Amino acid sequence: MNQFIQQLINGLSLGAIYALIALGYTMVYGVLRFINFAHGDIYMVGAFSGFYLGRWLMGLGMQSSITLGILVLVGAMTICAAAGLLIERLCYRPLRNRPRLTVLITAIGVSLFLEYSGQVFFGADPKPFPPLIPDVKIPAGFVTVTSNQLIVLAVTFVLLIGLTFVVLKTKMGMAMRALSNNPTATSLMGINNNVIISFTFGLGSALAAAAGILASLNYPVITPLMG
């Protein structure tokens, strides 16, 4: 029974990471009905962004702390949001009205490009992720919970609440839902579909980056093929 509870806790932490990845993935599909195969590689870019940002900030004298973790998380999310916007603008927008198979093949190509570019620039060998936040083991009866697992759950909860607010309570979120239902009607109502689609890609990529950082905290080894 104790082992079952321990694995349940481990599964909740891992499931929270998968939830962030899936949310970004399904946001793009929900708006465009398009499978973005490069989404997992954005997750990898987020992990490596955190790796280099963390090493740089620690080289400036910052110690492992919540502050360092937040700075790296925000920085990686910003980098990946920009990468998502760039990929959408250069690779997917020109093919918006082309056959679905064309877009699908392009998505696979973008995914392979990111994976093998990562091997060229980051190296193919696994890298140990820096300890951004001290990982403390917290005994809870017959099971053990780590501080990083609690951080994963807390950050995921905050991001889910924030995403829910954006989608349900903001004009941009209303436009996203309208575009998902009827793209023609949204353009006739004066909504710039390109802006909404770019925002969706950026937001989804930021969530993938957050998942990459949180996964690297719990499983501190990263590779260019992790996505």
Short mmCIF file of C-alpha atoms in Angstrom, two decimals:
data_model
loop_
_atom_site.label_atom_id
_atom_site.label_comp_id
_atom_site.label_asym_id
_atom_site.label_seq_id
_atom_site.Cartn_x
_atom_site.Cartn_y
_atom_site.Cartn_z
CA MET A 1 0.00 0.00 0.00
CA ASN A 2 2.83 2.38 0.86
CA GLN A 3 4.46 1.72 -2.50
CA PHE A 4 1.15 2.36 -4.24
CA ILE A 5 0.77 5.75 -2.52
CA GLN A 6 4.38 6.64 -3.33
CA GLN A 7 3.88 5.83 -7.01
CA LEU A 8 0.60 7.75 -6.98
CA ILE A 9 2.45 10.85 -5.79
CA ASN A 10 5.13 10.33 -8.44
CA GLY A 11 2.42 9.86 -11.06
CA LEU A 12 0.62 13.07 -10.06
CA SER A 13 3.84 15.03 -10.47
CA LEU A 14 4.60 13.48 -13.86
CA GLY A 15 0.97 13.83 -14.95
CA ALA A 16 1.06 17.56 -14.17
CA ILE A 17 3.98 17.93 -16.58
CA TYR A 18 2.16 15.96 -19.27
CA ALA A 19 -0.91 18.13 -18.71
CA LEU A 20 1.04 21.28 -19.57
CA ILE A 21 2.43 19.68 -22.72
CA ALA A 22 -1.00 18.44 -23.76
CA LEU A 23 -2.66 21.81 -23.14
CA GLY A 24 -0.30 23.61 -25.49
CA TYR A 25 -0.68 20.85 -28.05
CA THR A 26 -4.48 20.80 -27.96
CA MET A 27 -4.77 24.60 -28.00
CA VAL A 28 -3.22 24.70 -31.47
CA TYR A 29 -5.32 21.76 -32.63
CA GLY A 30 -8.49 23.28 -31.19
CA VAL A 31 -8.01 26.55 -33.05
CA LEU A 32 -6.50 25.33 -36.33
CA ARG A 33 -7.43 21.62 -36.44
CA PHE A 34 -3.73 21.12 -37.08
CA ILE A 35 -1.36 18.61 -35.46
CA ASN A 36 1.83 20.44 -34.52
CA PHE A 37 4.50 17.74 -34.46
CA ALA A 38 7.11 20.32 -33.46
CA HIS A 39 5.43 20.94 -30.09
CA GLY A 40 7.49 18.28 -28.32
CA ASP A 41 10.65 19.86 -29.66
CA ILE A 42 9.61 23.24 -28.26
CA TYR A 43 9.47 21.39 -24.93
CA MET A 44 13.10 20.41 -25.56
CA VAL A 45 14.04 23.99 -26.45
CA GLY A 46 12.45 25.12 -23.18
CA ALA A 47 14.56 22.66 -21.20
CA PHE A 48 17.78 23.77 -22.90
CA SER A 49 16.83 27.44 -22.51
CA GLY A 50 16.47 26.80 -18.79
CA PHE A 51 19.77 24.92 -18.77
CA TYR A 52 21.76 27.80 -20.25
CA LEU A 53 19.86 30.55 -18.41
CA GLY A 54 20.36 28.71 -15.13
CA ARG A 55 24.09 28.24 -15.70
CA TRP A 56 24.46 31.89 -16.73
CA LEU A 57 22.61 33.25 -13.70
CA MET A 58 24.45 30.91 -11.34
CA GLY A 59 27.70 32.06 -12.94
CA LEU A 60 26.71 35.62 -11.99
CA GLY A 61 26.53 34.53 -8.36
CA MET A 62 22.89 33.54 -7.88
CA GLN A 63 22.32 30.58 -5.59
CA SER A 64 19.73 27.83 -5.97
CA SER A 65 16.48 29.42 -4.82
CA ILE A 66 12.84 30.02 -5.69
CA THR A 67 13.87 33.36 -7.22
CA LEU A 68 16.33 31.67 -9.56
CA GLY A 69 13.72 29.09 -10.52
CA ILE A 70 11.14 31.77 -11.32
CA LEU A 71 13.61 33.80 -13.41
CA VAL A 72 14.62 30.74 -15.42
CA LEU A 73 10.99 29.64 -15.86
CA VAL A 74 9.87 33.06 -17.11
CA GLY A 75 12.93 33.39 -19.35
CA ALA A 76 12.44 29.97 -20.93
CA MET A 77 8.72 30.59 -21.47
CA THR A 78 9.52 33.91 -23.17
CA ILE A 79 12.14 32.33 -25.44
CA CYS A 80 9.83 29.49 -26.46
CA ALA A 81 6.87 31.82 -26.99
CA ALA A 82 9.04 33.81 -29.40
CA ALA A 83 10.16 30.58 -31.08
CA GLY A 84 6.53 29.49 -31.46
CA LEU A 85 5.61 32.83 -33.04
CA LEU A 86 8.56 32.58 -35.44
CA ILE A 87 7.71 29.01 -36.47
CA GLU A 88 4.07 29.91 -37.07
CA ARG A 89 5.00 32.99 -39.12
CA LEU A 90 7.69 31.39 -41.28
CA CYS A 91 6.57 27.78 -41.63
CA TYR A 92 2.83 27.44 -41.10
CA ARG A 93 1.19 30.73 -42.09
CA PRO A 94 2.28 30.54 -45.77
CA LEU A 95 0.61 27.10 -45.94
CA ARG A 96 -2.63 28.12 -44.23
CA ASN A 97 -4.80 27.43 -47.28
CA ARG A 98 -2.82 24.49 -48.62
CA PRO A 99 -3.86 20.82 -48.33
CA ARG A 100 -3.63 19.36 -44.82
CA LEU A 101 -1.01 16.84 -45.94
CA THR A 102 1.32 19.67 -46.97
CA VAL A 103 1.08 21.26 -43.54
CA LEU A 104 1.53 17.88 -41.86
CA ILE A 105 4.75 17.18 -43.76
CA THR A 106 6.00 20.68 -42.94
CA ALA A 107 5.32 20.08 -39.23
CA ILE A 108 7.36 16.87 -39.34
CA GLY A 109 10.14 18.77 -41.10
CA VAL A 110 10.14 21.52 -38.45
CA SER A 111 10.30 18.85 -35.74
CA LEU A 112 13.29 17.13 -37.34
CA PHE A 113 14.99 20.48 -37.93
CA LEU A 114 14.71 21.40 -34.24
CA GLU A 115 15.88 17.98 -33.07
CA TYR A 116 18.98 17.81 -35.20
CA SER A 117 19.79 21.50 -34.86
CA GLY A 118 19.71 20.85 -31.13
CA GLN A 119 22.28 18.09 -31.55
CA VAL A 120 24.50 20.43 -33.57
CA PHE A 121 24.31 23.42 -31.21
CA PHE A 122 23.81 21.75 -27.82
CA GLY A 123 25.68 18.50 -28.45
CA ALA A 124 24.25 15.00 -28.61
CA ASP A 125 25.40 13.93 -25.13
CA PRO A 126 22.97 14.13 -22.18
CA LYS A 127 23.49 17.16 -19.95
CA PRO A 128 22.86 17.41 -16.19
CA PHE A 129 20.27 20.09 -15.49
CA PRO A 130 21.47 22.61 -12.87
CA PRO A 131 19.76 22.52 -9.44
CA LEU A 132 17.75 25.73 -9.78
CA ILE A 133 15.83 25.05 -6.56
CA PRO A 134 17.10 23.01 -3.58
CA ASP A 135 15.38 19.62 -3.65
CA VAL A 136 14.35 18.71 -0.12
CA LYS A 137 12.84 15.34 0.79
CA ILE A 138 9.77 15.72 2.99
CA PRO A 139 8.79 12.58 4.94
CA ALA A 140 5.02 12.12 5.02
CA GLY A 141 4.28 9.01 7.01
CA PHE A 142 5.49 5.99 5.08
CA VAL A 143 6.03 7.93 1.83
CA THR A 144 8.42 10.66 0.76
CA VAL A 145 7.50 13.79 -1.15
CA THR A 146 10.19 16.03 -2.63
CA SER A 147 9.98 19.80 -2.70
CA ASN A 148 10.39 19.70 -6.49
CA GLN A 149 7.28 17.53 -6.81
CA LEU A 150 5.30 20.06 -4.79
CA ILE A 151 6.70 22.88 -6.94
CA VAL A 152 5.66 21.04 -10.11
CA LEU A 153 2.11 20.66 -8.81
CA ALA A 154 1.93 24.27 -7.59
CA VAL A 155 3.29 25.80 -10.81
CA THR A 156 1.00 23.63 -12.94
CA PHE A 157 -2.00 24.67 -10.85
CA VAL A 158 -1.14 28.38 -11.20
CA LEU A 159 -0.61 28.06 -14.96
CA LEU A 160 -3.89 26.17 -15.40
CA ILE A 161 -5.77 28.86 -13.46
CA GLY A 162 -4.08 31.55 -15.56
CA LEU A 163 -4.89 29.76 -18.81
CA THR A 164 -8.52 29.29 -17.76
CA PHE A 165 -8.78 33.01 -17.04
CA VAL A 166 -7.23 33.93 -20.41
CA VAL A 167 -9.50 31.61 -22.40
CA LEU A 168 -12.75 32.35 -20.57
CA LYS A 169 -12.44 35.94 -19.34
CA THR A 170 -10.38 37.93 -21.85
CA LYS A 171 -11.17 39.27 -25.32
CA MET A 172 -8.27 37.30 -26.76
CA GLY A 173 -9.66 34.11 -25.26
CA MET A 174 -13.13 34.86 -26.63
CA ALA A 175 -11.58 35.42 -30.05
CA MET A 176 -9.73 32.09 -29.79
CA ARG A 177 -12.96 30.26 -29.03
CA ALA A 178 -14.77 32.06 -31.84
CA LEU A 179 -11.99 31.23 -34.30
CA SER A 180 -12.15 27.60 -33.27
CA ASN A 181 -15.87 27.48 -34.04
CA ASN A 182 -16.02 29.53 -37.25
CA PRO A 183 -12.90 31.18 -38.77
CA THR A 184 -14.90 32.82 -41.55
CA ALA A 185 -17.30 34.48 -39.14
CA THR A 186 -14.49 35.83 -36.97
CA SER A 187 -12.82 37.50 -39.95
CA LEU A 188 -16.16 39.01 -41.01
CA MET A 189 -16.56 40.41 -37.49
CA GLY A 190 -13.28 42.29 -37.85
CA ILE A 191 -11.08 39.90 -35.86
CA ASN A 192 -7.56 39.47 -37.21
CA ASN A 193 -7.25 35.69 -37.43
CA ASN A 194 -3.49 35.86 -37.92
CA VAL A 195 -3.02 37.65 -34.60
CA ILE A 196 -5.18 35.11 -32.75
CA ILE A 197 -3.38 32.15 -34.31
CA SER A 198 0.04 33.64 -33.50
CA PHE A 199 -1.07 34.26 -29.92
CA THR A 200 -2.24 30.65 -29.66
CA PHE A 201 1.10 29.34 -30.91
CA GLY A 202 3.00 31.60 -28.53
CA LEU A 203 0.89 30.63 -25.53
CA GLY A 204 1.09 26.91 -26.33
CA SER A 205 4.86 27.13 -26.76
CA ALA A 206 5.22 28.93 -23.42
CA LEU A 207 3.33 26.10 -21.71
CA ALA A 208 5.63 23.56 -23.38
CA ALA A 209 8.63 25.50 -22.06
CA ALA A 210 7.20 25.44 -18.54
CA ALA A 211 6.75 21.68 -18.85
CA GLY A 212 10.36 21.35 -20.01
CA ILE A 213 11.66 23.24 -16.97
CA LEU A 214 9.48 21.33 -14.50
CA ALA A 215 10.40 17.97 -16.03
CA SER A 216 14.09 18.88 -15.84
CA LEU A 217 13.76 19.73 -12.15
CA ASN A 218 12.33 16.29 -11.41
CA TYR A 219 14.44 14.33 -13.92
CA PRO A 220 17.61 16.44 -14.22
CA VAL A 221 19.08 15.05 -17.45
CA ILE A 222 18.26 16.65 -20.80
CA THR A 223 19.02 15.68 -24.41
CA PRO A 224 18.12 17.18 -27.81
CA LEU A 225 15.85 14.19 -28.50
CA MET A 226 13.87 14.45 -25.25
CA GLY A 227 10.88 15.96 -27.09
#
